[in-house]
Tab-separated table of C-alpha atoms in Angstrom:
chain	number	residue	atom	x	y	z
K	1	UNK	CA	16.414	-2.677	28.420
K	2	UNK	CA	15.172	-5.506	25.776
K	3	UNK	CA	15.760	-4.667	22.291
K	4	UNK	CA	12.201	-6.000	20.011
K	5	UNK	CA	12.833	-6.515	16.253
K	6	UNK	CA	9.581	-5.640	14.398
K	7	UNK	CA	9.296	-7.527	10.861
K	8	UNK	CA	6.911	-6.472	8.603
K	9	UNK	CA	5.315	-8.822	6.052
K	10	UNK	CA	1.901	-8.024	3.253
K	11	UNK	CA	0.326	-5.062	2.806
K	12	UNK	CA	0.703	-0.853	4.612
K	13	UNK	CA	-2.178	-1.870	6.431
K	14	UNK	CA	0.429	-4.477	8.049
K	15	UNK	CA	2.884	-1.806	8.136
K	16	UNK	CA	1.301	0.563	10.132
K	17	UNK	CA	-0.058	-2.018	12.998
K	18	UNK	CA	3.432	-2.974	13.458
K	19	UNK	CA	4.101	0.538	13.804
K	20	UNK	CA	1.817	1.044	16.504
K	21	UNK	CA	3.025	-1.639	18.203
K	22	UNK	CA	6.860	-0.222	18.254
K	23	UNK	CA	4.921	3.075	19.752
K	24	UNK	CA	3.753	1.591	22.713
K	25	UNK	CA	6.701	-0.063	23.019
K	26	UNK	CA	8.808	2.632	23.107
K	27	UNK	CA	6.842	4.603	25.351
K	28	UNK	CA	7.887	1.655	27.986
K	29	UNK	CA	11.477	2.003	27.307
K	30	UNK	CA	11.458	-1.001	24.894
K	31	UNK	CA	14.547	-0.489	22.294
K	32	UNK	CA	13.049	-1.248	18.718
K	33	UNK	CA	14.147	-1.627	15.428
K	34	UNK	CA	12.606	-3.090	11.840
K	35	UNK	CA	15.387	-4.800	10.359
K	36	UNK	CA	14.812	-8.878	9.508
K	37	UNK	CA	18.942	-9.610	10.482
K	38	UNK	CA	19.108	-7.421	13.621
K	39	UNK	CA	20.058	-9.448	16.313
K	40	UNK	CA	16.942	-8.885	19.689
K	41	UNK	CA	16.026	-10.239	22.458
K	42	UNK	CA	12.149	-10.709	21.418
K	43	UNK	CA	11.562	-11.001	17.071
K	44	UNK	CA	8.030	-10.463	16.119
K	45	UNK	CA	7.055	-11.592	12.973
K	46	UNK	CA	4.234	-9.437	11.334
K	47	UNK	CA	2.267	-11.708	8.583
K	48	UNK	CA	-0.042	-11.632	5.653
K	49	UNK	CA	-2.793	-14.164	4.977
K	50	UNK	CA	-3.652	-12.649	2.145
K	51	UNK	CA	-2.885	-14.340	-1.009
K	52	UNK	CA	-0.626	-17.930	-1.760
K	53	UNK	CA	2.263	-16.425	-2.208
K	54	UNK	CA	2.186	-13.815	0.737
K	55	UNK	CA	1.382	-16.534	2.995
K	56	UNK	CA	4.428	-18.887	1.599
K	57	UNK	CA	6.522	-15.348	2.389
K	58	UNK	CA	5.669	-15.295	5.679
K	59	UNK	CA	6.056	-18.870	6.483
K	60	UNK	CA	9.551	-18.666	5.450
K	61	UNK	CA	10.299	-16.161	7.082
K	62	UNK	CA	8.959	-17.263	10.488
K	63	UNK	CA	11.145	-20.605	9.537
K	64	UNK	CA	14.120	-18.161	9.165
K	65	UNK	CA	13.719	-16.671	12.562
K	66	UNK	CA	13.136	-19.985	14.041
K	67	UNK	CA	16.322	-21.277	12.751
K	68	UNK	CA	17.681	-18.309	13.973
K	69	UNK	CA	16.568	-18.619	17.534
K	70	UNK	CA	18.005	-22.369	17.064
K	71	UNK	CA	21.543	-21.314	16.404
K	72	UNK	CA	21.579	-18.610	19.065
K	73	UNK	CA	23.928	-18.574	21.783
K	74	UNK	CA	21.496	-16.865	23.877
K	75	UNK	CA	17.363	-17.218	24.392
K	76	UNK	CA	15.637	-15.182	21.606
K	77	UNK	CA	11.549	-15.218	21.885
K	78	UNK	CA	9.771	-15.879	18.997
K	79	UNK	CA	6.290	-14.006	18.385
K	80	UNK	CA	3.822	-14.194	15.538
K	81	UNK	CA	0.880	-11.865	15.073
K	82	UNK	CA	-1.365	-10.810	11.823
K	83	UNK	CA	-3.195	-12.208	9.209
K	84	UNK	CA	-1.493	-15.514	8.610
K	85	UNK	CA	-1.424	-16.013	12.680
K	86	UNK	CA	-5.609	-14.929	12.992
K	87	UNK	CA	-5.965	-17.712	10.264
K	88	UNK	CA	-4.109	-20.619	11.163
K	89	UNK	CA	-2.725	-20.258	15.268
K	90	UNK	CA	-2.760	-23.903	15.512
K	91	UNK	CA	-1.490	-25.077	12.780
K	92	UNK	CA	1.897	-22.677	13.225
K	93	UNK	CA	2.476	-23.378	16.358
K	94	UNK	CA	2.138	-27.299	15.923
K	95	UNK	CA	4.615	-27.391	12.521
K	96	UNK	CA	6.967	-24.488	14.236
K	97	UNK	CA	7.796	-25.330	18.152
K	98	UNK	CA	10.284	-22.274	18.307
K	99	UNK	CA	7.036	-19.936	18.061
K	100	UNK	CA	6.853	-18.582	21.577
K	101	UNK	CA	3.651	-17.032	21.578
K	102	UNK	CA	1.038	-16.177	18.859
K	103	UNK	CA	-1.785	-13.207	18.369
K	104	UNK	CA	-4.171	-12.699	15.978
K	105	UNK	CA	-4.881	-9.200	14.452
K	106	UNK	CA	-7.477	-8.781	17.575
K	107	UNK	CA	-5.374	-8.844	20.361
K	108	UNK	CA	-2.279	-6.374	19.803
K	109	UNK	CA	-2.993	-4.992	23.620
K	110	UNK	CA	-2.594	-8.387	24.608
K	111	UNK	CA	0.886	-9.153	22.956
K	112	UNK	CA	2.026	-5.330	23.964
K	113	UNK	CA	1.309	-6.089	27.829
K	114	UNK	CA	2.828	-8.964	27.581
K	115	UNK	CA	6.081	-7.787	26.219
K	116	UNK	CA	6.333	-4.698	28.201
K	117	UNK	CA	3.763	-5.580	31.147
K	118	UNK	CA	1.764	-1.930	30.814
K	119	UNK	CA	-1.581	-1.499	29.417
K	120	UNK	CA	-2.696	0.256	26.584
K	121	UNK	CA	-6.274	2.362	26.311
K	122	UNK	CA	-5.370	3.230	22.220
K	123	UNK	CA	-4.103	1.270	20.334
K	124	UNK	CA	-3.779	3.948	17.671
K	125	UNK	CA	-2.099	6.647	19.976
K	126	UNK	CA	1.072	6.002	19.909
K	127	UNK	CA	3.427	5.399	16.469
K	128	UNK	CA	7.345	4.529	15.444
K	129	UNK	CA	7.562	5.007	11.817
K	130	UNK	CA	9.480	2.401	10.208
K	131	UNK	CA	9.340	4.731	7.035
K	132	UNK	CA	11.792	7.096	5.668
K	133	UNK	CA	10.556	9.868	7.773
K	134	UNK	CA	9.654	12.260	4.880
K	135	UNK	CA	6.607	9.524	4.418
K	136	UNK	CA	4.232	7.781	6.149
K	137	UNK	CA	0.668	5.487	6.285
K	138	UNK	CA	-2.356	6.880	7.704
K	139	UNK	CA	-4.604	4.407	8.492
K	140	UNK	CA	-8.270	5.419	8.391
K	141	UNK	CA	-9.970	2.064	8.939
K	142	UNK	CA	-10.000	-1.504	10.060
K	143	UNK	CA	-12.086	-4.230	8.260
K	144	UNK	CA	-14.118	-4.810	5.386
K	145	UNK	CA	-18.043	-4.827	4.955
K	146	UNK	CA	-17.107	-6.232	1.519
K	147	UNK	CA	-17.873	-9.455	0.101
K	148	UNK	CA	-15.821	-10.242	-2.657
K	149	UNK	CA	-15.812	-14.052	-3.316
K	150	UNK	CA	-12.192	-14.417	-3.315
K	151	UNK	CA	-10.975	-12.470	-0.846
K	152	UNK	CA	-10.344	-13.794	2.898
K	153	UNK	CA	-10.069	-9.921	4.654
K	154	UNK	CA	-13.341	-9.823	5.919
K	155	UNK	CA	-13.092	-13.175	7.499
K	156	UNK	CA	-9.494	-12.336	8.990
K	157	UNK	CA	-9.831	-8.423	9.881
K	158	UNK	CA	-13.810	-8.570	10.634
K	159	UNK	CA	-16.139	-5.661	9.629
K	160	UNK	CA	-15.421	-2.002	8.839
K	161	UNK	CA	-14.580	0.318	11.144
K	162	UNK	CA	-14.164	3.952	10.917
K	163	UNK	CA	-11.367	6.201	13.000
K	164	UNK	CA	-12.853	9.604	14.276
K	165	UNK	CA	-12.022	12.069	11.641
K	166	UNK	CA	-10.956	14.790	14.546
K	167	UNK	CA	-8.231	11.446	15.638
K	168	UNK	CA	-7.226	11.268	11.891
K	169	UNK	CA	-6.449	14.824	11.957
K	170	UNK	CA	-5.031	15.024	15.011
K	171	UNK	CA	-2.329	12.032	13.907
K	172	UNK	CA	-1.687	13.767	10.308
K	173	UNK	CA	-0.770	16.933	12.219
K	174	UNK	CA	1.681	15.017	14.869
K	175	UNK	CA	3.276	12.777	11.772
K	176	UNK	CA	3.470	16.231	9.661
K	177	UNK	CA	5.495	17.853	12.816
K	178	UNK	CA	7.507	14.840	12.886
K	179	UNK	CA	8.829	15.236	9.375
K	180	UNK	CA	6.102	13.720	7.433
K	181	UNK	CA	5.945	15.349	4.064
K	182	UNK	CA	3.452	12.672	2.390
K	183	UNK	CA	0.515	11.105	3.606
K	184	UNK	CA	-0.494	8.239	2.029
K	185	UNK	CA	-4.523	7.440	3.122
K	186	UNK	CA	-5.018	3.413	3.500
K	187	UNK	CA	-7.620	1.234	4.589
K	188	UNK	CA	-9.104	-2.383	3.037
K	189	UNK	CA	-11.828	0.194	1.317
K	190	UNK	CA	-10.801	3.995	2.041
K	191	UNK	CA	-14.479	4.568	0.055
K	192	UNK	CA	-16.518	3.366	2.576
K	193	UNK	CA	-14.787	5.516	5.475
K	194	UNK	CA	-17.618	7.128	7.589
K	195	UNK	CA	-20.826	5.104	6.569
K	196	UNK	CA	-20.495	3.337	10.075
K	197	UNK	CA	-19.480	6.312	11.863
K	198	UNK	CA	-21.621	8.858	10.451
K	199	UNK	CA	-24.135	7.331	8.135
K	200	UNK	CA	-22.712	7.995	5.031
K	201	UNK	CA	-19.972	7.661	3.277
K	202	UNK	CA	-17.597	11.147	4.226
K	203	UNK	CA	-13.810	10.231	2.530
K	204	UNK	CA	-14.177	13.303	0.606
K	205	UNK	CA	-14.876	15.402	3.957
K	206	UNK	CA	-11.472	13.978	5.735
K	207	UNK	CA	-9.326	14.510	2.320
K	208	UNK	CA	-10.442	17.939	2.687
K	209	UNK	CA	-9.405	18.290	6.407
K	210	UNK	CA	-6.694	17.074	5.560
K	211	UNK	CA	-5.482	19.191	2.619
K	212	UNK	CA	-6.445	22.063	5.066
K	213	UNK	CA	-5.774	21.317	8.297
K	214	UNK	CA	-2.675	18.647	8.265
K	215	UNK	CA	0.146	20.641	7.077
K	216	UNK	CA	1.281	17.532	4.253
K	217	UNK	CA	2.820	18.790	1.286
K	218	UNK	CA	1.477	15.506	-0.482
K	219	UNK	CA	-2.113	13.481	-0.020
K	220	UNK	CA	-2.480	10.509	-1.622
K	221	UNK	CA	-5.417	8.336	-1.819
K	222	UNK	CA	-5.090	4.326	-2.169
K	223	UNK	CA	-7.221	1.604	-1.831
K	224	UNK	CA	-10.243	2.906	-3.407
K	225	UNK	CA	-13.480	0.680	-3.855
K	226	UNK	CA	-15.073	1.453	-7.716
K	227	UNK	CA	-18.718	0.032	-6.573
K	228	UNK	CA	-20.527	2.782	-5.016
K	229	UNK	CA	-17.461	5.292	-5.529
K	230	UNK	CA	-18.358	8.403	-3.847
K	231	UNK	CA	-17.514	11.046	-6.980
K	232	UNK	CA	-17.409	14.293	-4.198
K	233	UNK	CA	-13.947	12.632	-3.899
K	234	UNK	CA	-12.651	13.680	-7.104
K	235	UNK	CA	-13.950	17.412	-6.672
K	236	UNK	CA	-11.937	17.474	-3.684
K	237	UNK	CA	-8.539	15.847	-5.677
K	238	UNK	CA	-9.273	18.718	-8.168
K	239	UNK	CA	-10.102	21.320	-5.671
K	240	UNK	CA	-6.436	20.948	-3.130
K	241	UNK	CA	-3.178	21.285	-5.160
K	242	UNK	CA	-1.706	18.944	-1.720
K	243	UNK	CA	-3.527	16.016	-3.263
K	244	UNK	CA	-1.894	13.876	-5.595
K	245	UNK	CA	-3.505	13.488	-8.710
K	246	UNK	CA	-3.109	9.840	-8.285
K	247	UNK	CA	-6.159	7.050	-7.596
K	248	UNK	CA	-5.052	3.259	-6.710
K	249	UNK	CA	-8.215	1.680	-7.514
K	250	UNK	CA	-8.284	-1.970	-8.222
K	251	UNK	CA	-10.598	-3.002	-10.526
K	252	UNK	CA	-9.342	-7.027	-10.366
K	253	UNK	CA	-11.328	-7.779	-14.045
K	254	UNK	CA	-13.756	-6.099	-16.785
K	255	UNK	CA	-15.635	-9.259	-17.676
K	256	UNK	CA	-18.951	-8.741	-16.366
K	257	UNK	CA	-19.546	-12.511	-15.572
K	258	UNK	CA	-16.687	-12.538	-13.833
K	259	UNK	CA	-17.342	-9.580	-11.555
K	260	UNK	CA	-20.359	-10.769	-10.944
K	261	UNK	CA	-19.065	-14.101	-9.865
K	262	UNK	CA	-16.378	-12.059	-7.784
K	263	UNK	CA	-18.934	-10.635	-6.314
K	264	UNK	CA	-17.756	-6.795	-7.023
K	265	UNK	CA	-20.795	-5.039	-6.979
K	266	UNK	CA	-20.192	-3.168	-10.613
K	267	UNK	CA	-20.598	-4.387	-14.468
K	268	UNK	CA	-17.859	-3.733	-17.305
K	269	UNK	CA	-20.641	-0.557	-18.224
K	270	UNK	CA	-20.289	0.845	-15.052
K	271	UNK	CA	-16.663	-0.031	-14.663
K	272	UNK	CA	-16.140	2.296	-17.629
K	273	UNK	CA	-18.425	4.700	-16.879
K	274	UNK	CA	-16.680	5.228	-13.895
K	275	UNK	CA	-13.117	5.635	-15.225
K	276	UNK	CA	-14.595	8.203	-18.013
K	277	UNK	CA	-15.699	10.546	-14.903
K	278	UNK	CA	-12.730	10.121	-12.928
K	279	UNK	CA	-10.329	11.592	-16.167
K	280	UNK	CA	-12.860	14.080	-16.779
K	281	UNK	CA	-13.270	15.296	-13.169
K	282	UNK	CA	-9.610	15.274	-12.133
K	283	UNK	CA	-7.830	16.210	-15.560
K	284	UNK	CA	-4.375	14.475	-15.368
K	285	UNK	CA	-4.997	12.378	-13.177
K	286	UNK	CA	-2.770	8.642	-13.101
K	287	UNK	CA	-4.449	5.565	-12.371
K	288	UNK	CA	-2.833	2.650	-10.503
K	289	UNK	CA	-5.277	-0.780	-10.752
K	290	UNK	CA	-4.698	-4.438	-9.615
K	291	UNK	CA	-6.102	-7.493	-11.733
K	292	UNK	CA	-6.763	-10.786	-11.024
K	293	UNK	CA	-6.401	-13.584	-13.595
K	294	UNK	CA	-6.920	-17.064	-13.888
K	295	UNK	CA	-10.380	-17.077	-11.443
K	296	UNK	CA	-12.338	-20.097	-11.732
K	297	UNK	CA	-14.139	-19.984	-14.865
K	298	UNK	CA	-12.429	-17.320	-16.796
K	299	UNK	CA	-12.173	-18.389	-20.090
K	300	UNK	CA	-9.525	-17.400	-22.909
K	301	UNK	CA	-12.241	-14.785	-24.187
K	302	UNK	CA	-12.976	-13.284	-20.837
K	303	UNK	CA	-9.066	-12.789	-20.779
K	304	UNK	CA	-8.967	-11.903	-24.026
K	305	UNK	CA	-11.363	-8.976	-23.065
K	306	UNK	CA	-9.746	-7.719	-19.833
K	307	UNK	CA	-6.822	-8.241	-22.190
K	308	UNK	CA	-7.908	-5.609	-24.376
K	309	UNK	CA	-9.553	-3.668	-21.845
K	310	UNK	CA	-6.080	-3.067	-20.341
K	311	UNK	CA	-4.983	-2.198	-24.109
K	312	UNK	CA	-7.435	0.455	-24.269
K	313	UNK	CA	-7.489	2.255	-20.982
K	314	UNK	CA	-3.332	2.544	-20.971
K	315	UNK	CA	-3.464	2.502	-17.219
K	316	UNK	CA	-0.499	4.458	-15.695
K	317	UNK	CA	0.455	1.959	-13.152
K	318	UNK	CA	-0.737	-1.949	-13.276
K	319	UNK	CA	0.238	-4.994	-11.794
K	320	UNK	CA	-1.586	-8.805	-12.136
K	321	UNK	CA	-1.994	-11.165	-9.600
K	322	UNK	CA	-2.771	-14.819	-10.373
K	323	UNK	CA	-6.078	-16.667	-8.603
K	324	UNK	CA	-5.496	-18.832	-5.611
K	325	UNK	CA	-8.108	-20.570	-3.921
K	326	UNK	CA	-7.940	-19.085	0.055
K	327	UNK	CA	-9.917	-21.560	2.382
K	328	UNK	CA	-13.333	-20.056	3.553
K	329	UNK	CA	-14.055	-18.068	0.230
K	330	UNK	CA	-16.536	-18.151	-1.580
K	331	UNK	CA	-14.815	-18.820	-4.335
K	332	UNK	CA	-13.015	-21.297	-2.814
K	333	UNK	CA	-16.090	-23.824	-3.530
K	334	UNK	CA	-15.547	-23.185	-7.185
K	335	UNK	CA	-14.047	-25.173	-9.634
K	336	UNK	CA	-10.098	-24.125	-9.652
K	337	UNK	CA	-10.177	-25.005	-13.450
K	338	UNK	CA	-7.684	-22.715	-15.089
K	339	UNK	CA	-3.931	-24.334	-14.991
K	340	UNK	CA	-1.380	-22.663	-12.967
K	341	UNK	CA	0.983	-22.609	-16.176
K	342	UNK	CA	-2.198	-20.644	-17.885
K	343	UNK	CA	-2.626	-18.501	-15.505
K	344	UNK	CA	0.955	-17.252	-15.064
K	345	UNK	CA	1.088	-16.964	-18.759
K	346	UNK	CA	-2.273	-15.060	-19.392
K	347	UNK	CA	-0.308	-12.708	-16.075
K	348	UNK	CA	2.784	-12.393	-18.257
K	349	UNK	CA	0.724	-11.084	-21.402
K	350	UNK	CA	-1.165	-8.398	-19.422
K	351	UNK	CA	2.733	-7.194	-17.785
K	352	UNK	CA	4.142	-7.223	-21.420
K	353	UNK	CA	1.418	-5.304	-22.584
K	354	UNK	CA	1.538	-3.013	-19.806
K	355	UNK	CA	5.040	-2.627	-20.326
K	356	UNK	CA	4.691	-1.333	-23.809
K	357	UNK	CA	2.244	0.826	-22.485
K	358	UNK	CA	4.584	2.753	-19.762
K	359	UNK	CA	7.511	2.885	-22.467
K	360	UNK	CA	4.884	4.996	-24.305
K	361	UNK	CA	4.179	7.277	-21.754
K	362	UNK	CA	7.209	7.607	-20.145
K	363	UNK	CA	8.859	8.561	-23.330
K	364	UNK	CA	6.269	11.007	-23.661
K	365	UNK	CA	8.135	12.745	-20.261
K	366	UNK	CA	10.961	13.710	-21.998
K	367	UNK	CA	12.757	16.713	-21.512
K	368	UNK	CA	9.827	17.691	-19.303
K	369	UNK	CA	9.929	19.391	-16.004
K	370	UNK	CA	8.595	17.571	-12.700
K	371	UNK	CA	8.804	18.029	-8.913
K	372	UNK	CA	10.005	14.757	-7.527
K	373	UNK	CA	10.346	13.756	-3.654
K	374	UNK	CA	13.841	12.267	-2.718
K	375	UNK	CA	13.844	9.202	-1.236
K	376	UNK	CA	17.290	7.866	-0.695
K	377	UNK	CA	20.788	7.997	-1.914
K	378	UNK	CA	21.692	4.786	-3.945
K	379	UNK	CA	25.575	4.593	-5.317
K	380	UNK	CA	26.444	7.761	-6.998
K	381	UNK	CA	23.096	9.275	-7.504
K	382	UNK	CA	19.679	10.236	-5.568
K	383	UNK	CA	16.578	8.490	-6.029
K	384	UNK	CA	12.808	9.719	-5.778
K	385	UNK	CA	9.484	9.994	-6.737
K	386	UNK	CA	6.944	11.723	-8.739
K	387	UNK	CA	3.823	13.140	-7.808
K	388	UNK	CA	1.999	10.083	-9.514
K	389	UNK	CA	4.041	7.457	-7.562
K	390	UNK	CA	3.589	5.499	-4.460
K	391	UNK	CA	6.203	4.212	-2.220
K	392	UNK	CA	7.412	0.528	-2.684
K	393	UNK	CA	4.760	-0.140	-5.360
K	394	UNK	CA	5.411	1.936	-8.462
K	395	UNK	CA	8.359	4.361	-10.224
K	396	UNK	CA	11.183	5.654	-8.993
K	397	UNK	CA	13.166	8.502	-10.614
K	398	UNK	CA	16.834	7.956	-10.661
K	399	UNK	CA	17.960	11.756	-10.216
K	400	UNK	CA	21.656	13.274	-11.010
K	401	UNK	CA	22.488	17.006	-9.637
K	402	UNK	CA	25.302	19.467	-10.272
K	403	UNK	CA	24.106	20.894	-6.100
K	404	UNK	CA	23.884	18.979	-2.999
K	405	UNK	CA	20.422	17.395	-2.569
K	406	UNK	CA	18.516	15.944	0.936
K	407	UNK	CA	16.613	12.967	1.140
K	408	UNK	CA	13.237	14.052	1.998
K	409	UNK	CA	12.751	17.297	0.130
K	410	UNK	CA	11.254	18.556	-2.968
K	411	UNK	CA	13.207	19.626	-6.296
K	412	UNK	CA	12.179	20.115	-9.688
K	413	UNK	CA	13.781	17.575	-12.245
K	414	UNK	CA	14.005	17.746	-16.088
K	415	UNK	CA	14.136	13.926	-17.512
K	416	UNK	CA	16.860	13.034	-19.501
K	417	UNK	CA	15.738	9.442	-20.439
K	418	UNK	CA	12.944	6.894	-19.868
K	419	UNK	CA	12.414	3.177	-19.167
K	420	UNK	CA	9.293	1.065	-18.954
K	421	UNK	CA	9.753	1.359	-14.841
K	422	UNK	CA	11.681	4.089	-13.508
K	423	UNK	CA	13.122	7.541	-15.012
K	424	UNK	CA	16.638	9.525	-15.391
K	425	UNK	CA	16.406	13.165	-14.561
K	426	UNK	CA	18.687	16.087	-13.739
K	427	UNK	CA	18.044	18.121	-10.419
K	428	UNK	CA	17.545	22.224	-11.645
K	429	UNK	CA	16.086	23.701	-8.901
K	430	UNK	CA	13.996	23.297	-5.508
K	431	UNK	CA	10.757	23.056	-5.565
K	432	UNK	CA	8.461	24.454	-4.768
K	433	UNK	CA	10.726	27.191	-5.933
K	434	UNK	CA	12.125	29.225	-2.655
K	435	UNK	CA	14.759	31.367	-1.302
K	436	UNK	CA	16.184	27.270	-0.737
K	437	UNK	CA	17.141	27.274	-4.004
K	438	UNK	CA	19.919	29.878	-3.354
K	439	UNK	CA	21.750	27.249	-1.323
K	440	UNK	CA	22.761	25.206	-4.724
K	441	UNK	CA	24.477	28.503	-5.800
């Protein structure tokens, strides 16, 4: 038996092809593990080509490995697959000789049957979680029909493509009977899901499925596209107590010459307009958005007003990426005019700001009462999430309790004291409240 070490680099999306991958594997016997110092006969090295710095990441890390494999005592193969590998094959394999074999995100049957010599017929049937098990990624799409001027998806993943709703199900219900307690929806643009497949755009049908049919104590939506959003969505979010009240919707700017230029698809007036219906629909509802500063043109006023945008909508969860030209754009052929020192200092401003902000609102949560998912143990105390946070991306809730908790279940928490990031709370009971809770007794 080999033993294959998966590494993961970028985005879920990422996450949840590598996961695939391990399935298959498995199925053929393959032992697999995700864990970048385990020792394996094959390492395969998962990359993003997304932004600058996600492509430095995964460079390094490939230069790691292959300095790894150097030192060995024994032969260790080298793979590279994703993003970064679609984009530049030739390039990696001329500047690093220790990579053994390279496949783009087009050919995961290829690098599967060559590992394990079987063939696959779907690619999406079998899974390994790499996960906690209490959550997982459900991947609803591949591709992007979007054009936005900066972004090099399209060109990497190709165009959209829809996964059968009854095969969606049909997934959530195996992950759900595997231990699976959140789902957490992905794609490049979970809005568009269905306008290939079915002619129209039909995310609010699956969420529905799935807060019926899937068995998932927690739904929650990322990845959400505000041009053309479909608003039967947020009936659905209000409808299904299963579905988080939680959007990740990234809005990248507010200047309306600048989305235009981006080539979003939607003005500051309908930007706004937009937010206004989703708090009004979906009362309670938290908002997680990503912003891009420093594009080519943006001028200290346009920052100034996404600046003060960000000010006035007192987003629940933020974060700021700076601009960086990625080859075939087109924003690429654009001037690159704002400084690197600029932009990281316009990103700093918007994270100060933003940290103000969540000391606010966190402070607000005190004393109050909150279910919270429990994630892992972590020194003396257990540490979790809230129904408006997402895995790896946003709050965590350091919890203290007088019973015995579980990683992976439910309890309800009363906070004892806030921070701009994260929360202190004391465990009181399970939740949802059950004949469980006689266990702490």
């Amino acid at each position: 038996m080999i033993k294959v070490n998966i590494i993961t680099l970028g985005c879920s999306k990422n996450t949840v092809d590598s996961e695939n991958v391990a399935g298959h594997l498995r199925k053929q016997g393959v032992d697999v593990v995700f864990d970048k110092t385990e020792r394996a006969d094959v390492v395969i090295v998962n990359t993003c080509g997304f932004i600058g710095d996600a492509k430095e990441e995964s460079v390094n890390e490939i230069l790691n490995q292959a300095g790894r494999k150097r030192r060995a005592h024994k032969l260790m193969k080298l793979i590279v697959c994703g993003c970064l590998a679609q984009r530049y094959r030739d390039e990696l394999k001329s500047e690093i000789p220790e990579i053994d074999a390279i496949y783009g995100v087009h050919e995961w049957d290829k690098m599967i049957s060559d590992i394990a010599t079987m063939q696959i017929q779907n690619f999406e049937d079998e899974r390994l979680i790499s996960t906690p098990q209490h959550y997982a990624y459900l991947k609803i799409a591949e591709g992007c029909n979007r054009r936005c001027s900066y972004c090099a998806i399209p060109l990497i993943r190709g165009k959209f493509v829809s996964r059968p709703m009854e095969d969606l199900i049909v997934e959530a219900q195996q992950l759900v009977r595997e231990g699976v307690k959140e789902l957490i929806v992905i794609a490049q643009d979970t809005t568009y899901y269905g306008v290939d497949l079915y002619g129209r755009q039909r995310l609010a049908d699956l969420l529905e499925q799935l807060a019926l049919h899937s068995g998932a104590t927690w739904i929650r939506l990322h990845y959400a596209y505000p041009a053309s959003f479909p608003l039967d969505v947020l009936d659905v979010m209000a409808k299904y107590r299963n579905i988080c009240k939680y959007l990740d919707i990234p809005l990248q700017h507010i200047d309306t010459e600048i989305l235009r230029s981006m080539s979003r698809g939607i003005d500051e007036q309908g930007t706004l307009q937009l937010l206004d219906t989703i708090r009004a629909k979906v009362p309670g509802i938290r908002l997680r958005t990503s912003l891009m500063v420093g594009y080519p043109g943006e001028t200290p006023e346009q920052f100034q007003r996404l600046f003060d945008f960000v000010k006035t909508q007192r987003f629940d969860r933020l974060g700021v990426f700076t601009y960086s030209a990625e080859e075939g754009t087109a924003s690429a052929l654009l001037p690159d005019d704002v400084p690197q020192e600029e932009k990281e200092h316009r990103r700093e401003a918007i994270m100060l700001l933003q940290e103000k902000i969540m000391q606010e609102k966190n402070g607000q949560l005190l004393d109050c009462q909150l279910p919270v998912l429990i994630d892992r143990r972590e020194g003396g105390f257990w540490v979790g999430r809230t129904e408006f946070d997402s895995p790896e991306v946003d709050e965590e809730v350091t919890v203290d309790s007088h019973f015995p908790l579980k990683k992976g279940n439910f309890y309800s928490v009363v906070v004892r004291d806030a921070f701009e990031y994260d929360l202190e709370a004391e465990a009181v009971d399970f939740w949802p409240n059950t004949d469980e809770s006689e266990t702490k007794k």
